[in-house]
Coordinates of C-alpha atoms in Angstrom, one line a residue:
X605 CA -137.0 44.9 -58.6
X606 CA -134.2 47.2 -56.9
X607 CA -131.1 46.0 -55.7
X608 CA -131.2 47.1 -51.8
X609 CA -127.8 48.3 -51.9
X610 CA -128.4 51.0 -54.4
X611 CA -131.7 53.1 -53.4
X612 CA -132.6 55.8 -55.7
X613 CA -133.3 58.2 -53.6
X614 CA -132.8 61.3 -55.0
X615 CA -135.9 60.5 -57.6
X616 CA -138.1 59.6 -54.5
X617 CA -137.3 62.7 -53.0
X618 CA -137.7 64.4 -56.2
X619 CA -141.3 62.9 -56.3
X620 CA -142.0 63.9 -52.8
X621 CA -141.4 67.1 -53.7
X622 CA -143.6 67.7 -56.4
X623 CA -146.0 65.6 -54.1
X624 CA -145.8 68.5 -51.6
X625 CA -146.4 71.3 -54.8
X626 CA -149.3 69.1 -55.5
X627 CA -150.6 69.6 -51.6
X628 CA -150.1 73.1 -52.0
X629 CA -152.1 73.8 -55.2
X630 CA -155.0 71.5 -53.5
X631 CA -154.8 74.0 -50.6
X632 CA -154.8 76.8 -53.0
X633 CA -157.7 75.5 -55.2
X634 CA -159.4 75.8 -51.9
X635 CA -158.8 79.2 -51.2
X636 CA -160.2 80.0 -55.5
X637 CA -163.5 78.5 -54.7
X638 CA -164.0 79.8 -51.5
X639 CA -162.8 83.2 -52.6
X640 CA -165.3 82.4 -55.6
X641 CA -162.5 82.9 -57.9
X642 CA -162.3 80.2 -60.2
X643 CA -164.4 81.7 -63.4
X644 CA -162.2 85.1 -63.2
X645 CA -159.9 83.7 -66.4
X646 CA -162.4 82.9 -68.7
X647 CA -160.1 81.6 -71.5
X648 CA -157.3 78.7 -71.5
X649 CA -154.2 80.0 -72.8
X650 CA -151.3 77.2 -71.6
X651 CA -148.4 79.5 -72.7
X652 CA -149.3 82.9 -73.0
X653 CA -151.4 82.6 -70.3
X654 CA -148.3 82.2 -67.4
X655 CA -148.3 85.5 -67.6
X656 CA -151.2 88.3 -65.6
X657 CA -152.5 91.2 -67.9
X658 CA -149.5 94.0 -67.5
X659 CA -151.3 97.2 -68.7
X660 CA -154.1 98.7 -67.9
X661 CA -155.7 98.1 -71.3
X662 CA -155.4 94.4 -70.6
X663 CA -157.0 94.3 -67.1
X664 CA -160.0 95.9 -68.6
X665 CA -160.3 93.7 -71.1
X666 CA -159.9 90.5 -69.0
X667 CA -162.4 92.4 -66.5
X668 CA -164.7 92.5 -69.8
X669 CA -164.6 89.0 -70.2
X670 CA -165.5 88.1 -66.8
X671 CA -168.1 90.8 -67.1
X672 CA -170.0 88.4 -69.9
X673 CA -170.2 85.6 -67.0
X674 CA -173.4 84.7 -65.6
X675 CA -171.9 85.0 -62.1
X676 CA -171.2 88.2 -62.8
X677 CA -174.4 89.3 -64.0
X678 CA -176.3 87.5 -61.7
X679 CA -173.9 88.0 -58.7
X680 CA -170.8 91.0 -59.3
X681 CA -172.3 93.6 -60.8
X682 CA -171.1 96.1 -58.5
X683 CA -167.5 94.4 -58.9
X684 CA -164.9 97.2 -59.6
X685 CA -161.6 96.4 -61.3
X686 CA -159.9 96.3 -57.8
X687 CA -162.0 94.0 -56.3
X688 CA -161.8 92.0 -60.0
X689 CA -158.5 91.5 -59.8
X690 CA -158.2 90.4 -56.3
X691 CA -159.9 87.2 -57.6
X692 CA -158.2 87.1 -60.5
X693 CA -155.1 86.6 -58.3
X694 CA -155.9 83.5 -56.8
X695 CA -157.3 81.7 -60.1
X696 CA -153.6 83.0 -61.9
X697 CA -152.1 81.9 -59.0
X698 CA -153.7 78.4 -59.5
X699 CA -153.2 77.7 -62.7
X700 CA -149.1 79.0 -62.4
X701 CA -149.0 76.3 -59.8
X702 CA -150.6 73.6 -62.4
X703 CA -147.9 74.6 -65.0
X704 CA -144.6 74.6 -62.5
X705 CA -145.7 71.4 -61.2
X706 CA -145.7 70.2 -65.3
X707 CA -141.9 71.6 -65.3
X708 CA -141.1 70.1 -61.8
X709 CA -142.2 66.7 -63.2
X710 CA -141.4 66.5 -66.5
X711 CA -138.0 68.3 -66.9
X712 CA -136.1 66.2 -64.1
X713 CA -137.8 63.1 -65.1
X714 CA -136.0 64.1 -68.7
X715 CA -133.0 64.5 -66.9
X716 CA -133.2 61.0 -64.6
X717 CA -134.0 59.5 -68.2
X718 CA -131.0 60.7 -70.4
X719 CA -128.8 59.8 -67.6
X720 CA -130.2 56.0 -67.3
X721 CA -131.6 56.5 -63.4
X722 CA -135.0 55.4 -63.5
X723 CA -134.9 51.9 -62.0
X724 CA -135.8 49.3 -64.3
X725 CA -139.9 48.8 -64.0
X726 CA -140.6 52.2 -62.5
X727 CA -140.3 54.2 -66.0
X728 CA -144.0 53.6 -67.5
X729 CA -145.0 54.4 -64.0
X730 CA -143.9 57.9 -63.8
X731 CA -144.5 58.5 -67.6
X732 CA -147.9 57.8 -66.4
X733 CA -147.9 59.8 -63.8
X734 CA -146.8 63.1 -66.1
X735 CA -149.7 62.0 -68.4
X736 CA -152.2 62.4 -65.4
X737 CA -150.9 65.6 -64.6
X738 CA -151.5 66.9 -68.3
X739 CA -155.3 65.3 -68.4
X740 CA -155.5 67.4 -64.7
X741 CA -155.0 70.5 -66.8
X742 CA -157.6 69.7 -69.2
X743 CA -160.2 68.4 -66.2
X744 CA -159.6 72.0 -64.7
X745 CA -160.4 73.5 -67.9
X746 CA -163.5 71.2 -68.0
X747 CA -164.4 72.4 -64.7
X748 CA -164.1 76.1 -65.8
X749 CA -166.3 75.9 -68.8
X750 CA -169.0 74.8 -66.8
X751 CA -169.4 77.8 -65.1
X752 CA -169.1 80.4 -67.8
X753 CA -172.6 80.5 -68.5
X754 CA -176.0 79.4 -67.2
X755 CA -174.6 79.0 -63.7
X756 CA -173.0 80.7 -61.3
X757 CA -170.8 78.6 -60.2
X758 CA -168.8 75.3 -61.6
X759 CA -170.8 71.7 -61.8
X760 CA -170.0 70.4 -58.7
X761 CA -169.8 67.2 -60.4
X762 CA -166.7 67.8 -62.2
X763 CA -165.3 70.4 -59.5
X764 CA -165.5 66.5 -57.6
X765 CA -163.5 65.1 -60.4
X766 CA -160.9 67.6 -60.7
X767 CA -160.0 67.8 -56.7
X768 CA -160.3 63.6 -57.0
X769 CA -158.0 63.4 -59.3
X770 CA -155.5 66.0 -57.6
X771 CA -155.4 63.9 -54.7
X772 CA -154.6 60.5 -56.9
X773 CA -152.4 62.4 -58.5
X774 CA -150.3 63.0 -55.1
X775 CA -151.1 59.6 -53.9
X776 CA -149.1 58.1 -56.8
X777 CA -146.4 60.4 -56.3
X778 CA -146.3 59.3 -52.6
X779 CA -146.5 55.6 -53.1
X780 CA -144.1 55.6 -56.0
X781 CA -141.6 57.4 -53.9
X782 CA -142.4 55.0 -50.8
X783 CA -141.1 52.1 -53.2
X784 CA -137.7 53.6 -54.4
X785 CA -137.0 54.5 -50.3
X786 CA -137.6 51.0 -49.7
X787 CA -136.5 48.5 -51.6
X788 CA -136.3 45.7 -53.2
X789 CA -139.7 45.3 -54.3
X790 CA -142.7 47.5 -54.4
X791 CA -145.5 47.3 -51.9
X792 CA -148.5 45.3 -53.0
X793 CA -151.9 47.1 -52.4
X794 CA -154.3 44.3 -51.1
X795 CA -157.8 44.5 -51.6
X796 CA -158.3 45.1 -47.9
X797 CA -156.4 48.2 -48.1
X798 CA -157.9 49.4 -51.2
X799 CA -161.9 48.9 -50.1
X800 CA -160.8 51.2 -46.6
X801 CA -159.2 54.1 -49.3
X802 CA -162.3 53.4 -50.8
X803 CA -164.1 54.6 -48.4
X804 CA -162.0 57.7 -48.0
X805 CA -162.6 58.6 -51.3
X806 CA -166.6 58.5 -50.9
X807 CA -166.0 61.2 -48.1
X808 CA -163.6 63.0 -49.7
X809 CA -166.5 63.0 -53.1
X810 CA -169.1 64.2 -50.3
X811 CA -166.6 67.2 -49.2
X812 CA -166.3 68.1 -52.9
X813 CA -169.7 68.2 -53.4
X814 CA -170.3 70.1 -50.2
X815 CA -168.2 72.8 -51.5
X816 CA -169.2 73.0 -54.9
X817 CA -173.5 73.4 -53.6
X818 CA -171.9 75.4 -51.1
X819 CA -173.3 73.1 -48.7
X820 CA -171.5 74.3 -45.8
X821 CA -174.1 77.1 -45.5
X822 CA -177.2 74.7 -45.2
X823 CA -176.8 74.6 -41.1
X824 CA -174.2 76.3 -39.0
X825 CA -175.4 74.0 -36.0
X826 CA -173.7 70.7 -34.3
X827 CA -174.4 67.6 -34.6
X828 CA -178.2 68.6 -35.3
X829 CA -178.5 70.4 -38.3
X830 CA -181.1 73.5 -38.1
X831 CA -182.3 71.8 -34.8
X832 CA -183.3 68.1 -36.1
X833 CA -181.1 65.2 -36.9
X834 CA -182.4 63.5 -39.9
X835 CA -182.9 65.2 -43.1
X836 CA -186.6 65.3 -44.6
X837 CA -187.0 62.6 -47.3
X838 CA -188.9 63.4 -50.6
X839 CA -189.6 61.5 -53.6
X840 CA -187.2 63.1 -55.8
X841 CA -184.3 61.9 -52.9
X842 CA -182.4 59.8 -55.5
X843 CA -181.4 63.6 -57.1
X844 CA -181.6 65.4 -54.3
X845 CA -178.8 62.9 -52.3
X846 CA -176.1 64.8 -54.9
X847 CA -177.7 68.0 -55.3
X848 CA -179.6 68.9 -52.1
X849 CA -177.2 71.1 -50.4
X850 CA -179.0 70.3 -46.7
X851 CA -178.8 66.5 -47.6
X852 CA -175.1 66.7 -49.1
X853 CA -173.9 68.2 -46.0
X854 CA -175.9 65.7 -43.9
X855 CA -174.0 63.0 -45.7
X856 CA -170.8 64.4 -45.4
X857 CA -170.8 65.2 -41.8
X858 CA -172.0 61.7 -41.1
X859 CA -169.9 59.3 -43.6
X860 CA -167.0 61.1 -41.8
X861 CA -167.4 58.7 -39.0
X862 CA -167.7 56.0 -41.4
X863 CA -164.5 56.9 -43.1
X864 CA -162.8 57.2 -39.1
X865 CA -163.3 53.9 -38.5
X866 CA -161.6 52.4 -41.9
X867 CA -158.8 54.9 -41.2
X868 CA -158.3 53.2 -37.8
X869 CA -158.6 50.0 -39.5
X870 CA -155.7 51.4 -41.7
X871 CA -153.9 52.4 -39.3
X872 CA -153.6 49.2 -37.1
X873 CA -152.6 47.3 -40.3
X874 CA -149.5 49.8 -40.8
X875 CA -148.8 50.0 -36.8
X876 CA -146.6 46.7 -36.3
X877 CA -144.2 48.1 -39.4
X878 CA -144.4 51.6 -39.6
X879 CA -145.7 53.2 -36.8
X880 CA -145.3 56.8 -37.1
X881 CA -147.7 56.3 -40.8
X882 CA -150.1 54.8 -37.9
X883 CA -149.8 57.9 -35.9
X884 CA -149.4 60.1 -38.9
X885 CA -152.8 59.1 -40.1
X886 CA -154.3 59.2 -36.7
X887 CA -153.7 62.7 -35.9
X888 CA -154.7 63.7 -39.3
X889 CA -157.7 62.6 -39.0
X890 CA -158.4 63.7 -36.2
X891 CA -157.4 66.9 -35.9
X892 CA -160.1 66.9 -39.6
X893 CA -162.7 66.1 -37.4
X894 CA -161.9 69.0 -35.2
X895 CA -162.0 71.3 -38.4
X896 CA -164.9 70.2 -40.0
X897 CA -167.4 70.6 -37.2
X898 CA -165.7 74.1 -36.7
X899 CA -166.2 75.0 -40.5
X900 CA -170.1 74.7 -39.9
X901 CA -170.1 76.4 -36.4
X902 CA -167.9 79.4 -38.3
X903 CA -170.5 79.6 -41.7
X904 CA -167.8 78.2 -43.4
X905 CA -165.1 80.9 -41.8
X906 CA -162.3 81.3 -44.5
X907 CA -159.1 80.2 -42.8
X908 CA -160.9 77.8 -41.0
X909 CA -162.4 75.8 -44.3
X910 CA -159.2 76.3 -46.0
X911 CA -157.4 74.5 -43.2
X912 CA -160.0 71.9 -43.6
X913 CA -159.3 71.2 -47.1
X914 CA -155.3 71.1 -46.2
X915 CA -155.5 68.4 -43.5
X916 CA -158.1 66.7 -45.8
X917 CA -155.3 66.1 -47.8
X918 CA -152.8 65.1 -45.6
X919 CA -155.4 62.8 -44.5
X920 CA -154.8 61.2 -48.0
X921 CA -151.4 61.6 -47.7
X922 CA -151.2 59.2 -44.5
X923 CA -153.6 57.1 -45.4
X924 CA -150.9 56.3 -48.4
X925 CA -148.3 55.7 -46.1
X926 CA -150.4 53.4 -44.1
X927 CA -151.8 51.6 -47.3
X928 CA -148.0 51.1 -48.2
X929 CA -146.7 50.0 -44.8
X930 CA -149.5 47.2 -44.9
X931 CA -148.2 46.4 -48.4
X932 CA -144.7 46.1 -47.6
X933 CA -145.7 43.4 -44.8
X934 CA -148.0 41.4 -46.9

């Protein structure tokens, strides 16, 4: 418990911050799959690999690599090293995100340690939180290898896992910091709350999905989809609900609703304490509505999707708030 009249903020700010780096790799991971960048840097090197090939002899021979890909067999031939390392960019620039976020966490945390700052009860929590950024690493990684060969793309089962896991990731960092800003005792997530992030979460699996089957492509048309409303149902629809790229998108465009009205629901249990989290959350989600239905109008437009995956986010983000504010009135 915190006494009130010594709030600790500097480490909830701190928190926020790397919150905010964690928003701004989601965003970026965005732009790497959309850019179909992701299987450019075809090994893991944690250290030496903060730093881009320098010489020509080393682009060619990361080119090489990428060269043995089955995207880029199946897909790239044509590539030239220009063109390579345009992609490249946005993958390095992904994974030097991932590894200043590791120094933004851990070496301040270090710091707030030595010097006896962490408030009693809250160090396992952040020790916990560094340990979930190291496990993102290796879930990237994980995501990676799946695309190296066979496919031409990552599983879109683990691409899922590691934008899930982003997103808790910044969610703990957000809630965490909620508590040290306001004291004395943390907020209690009630089961309530929990079953309407729940549903977020479904929708948020859907969208990850949709991007990994490229999904997005499936129907360019609103609210029918190539012309008819409901999806045609086979007996394989068990599989095909997580793998049929029509069907995904179906289900994605649709749960959104769903997940709009447990947001409201949200919302109007943070209103009566916090009511800019209420209106946070309300115009994040709706200005997501607005962006998704133009992403399938655009075929998936660049800027456009990426924006979509940014305010997805934030969606997250004030749904936290709202989640907390309910928990600091119960």
């Amino acid at each position: 418990m915190l006494n009130p009249s010594s709030r600790p903020r500097a480490i909830a700010w701190w928190l926020l911050s790397v919150a905010a780096l964690v928003f701004l790799m989601v965003v970026v991971g965005g732009i790497t799959r959309l850019t179909e960048s992701g299987l450019s840097i075809t090994e893991w090197k944690p250290v030496s690999g903060a730093l881009p090939p320098l010489t020509h002899a080393q682009w060619e021979h990361a080119f090489a690599l990428y060269q043995q890909t089955t995207q880029y067999q199946t897909m790239n031939r044509s590539m030239t090293l220009g063109e390579f390392q345009f992609i490249f960019f946005w993958e390095f620039i992904h994974r030097l995100l991932g590894r200043l976020i590791g120094l933004a966490f851990a070496l301040p945390l270090l710091w707030f340690w030595l010097k006896k700052r962490i408030p009693q009860g809250y160090g396992w929590r952040l020790v916990a939180l560094l340990a979930l950024g190291g496990l993102q690493g290796a879930i990237g990684w994980w995501m990676v290898v799946s695309g190296l060969a066979g496919r031409t793309e990552v599983s879109h089962y683990r691409l899922a896992v590691h934008l899930m896991a982003a997103l808790f990731i910044m969610a703990g960092l957000i809630w965490t910091a909620l508590d040290l800003l306001h004291p004395p005792r943390p907020a209690r997530l009630s089961f309530k709350a929990l079953a309407l992030l729940l549903v977020l979460a479904i929708q948020i699996l859907l969208g990850a999905w949709t991007a990994g089957l490229r999904a997005g492509l499936a129907a360019s048309d609103w609210p029918l989809m190539n012309g008819r409303f409901f999806p045609e149902v086979s007996p394989d629809w068990p599989h095909n609900m997580a793998n049929d790229p029509f069907l995904v998108q179906w289900e994605h465009r649709w749960w959104a609703w769903i997940a709009v009205v447990a947001l409201v629901v949200l919302a109007r249990m943070a209103r009566k304490i916090d009511r800019p989290a209420s209106i946070a959350l309300h115009s994040a989600f709706g200005i997501q509505i607005i962006l998704g239905i133009a992403t399938v109008m655009t075929g998936v437009n660049l800027e456009i999707a990426v924006l979509h995956q940014a305010v997805g986010a934030l969606v997250v983000a004030t749904a936290t708030w709202c989640a907390h504010a309910a928990g600091r009135r119960a």
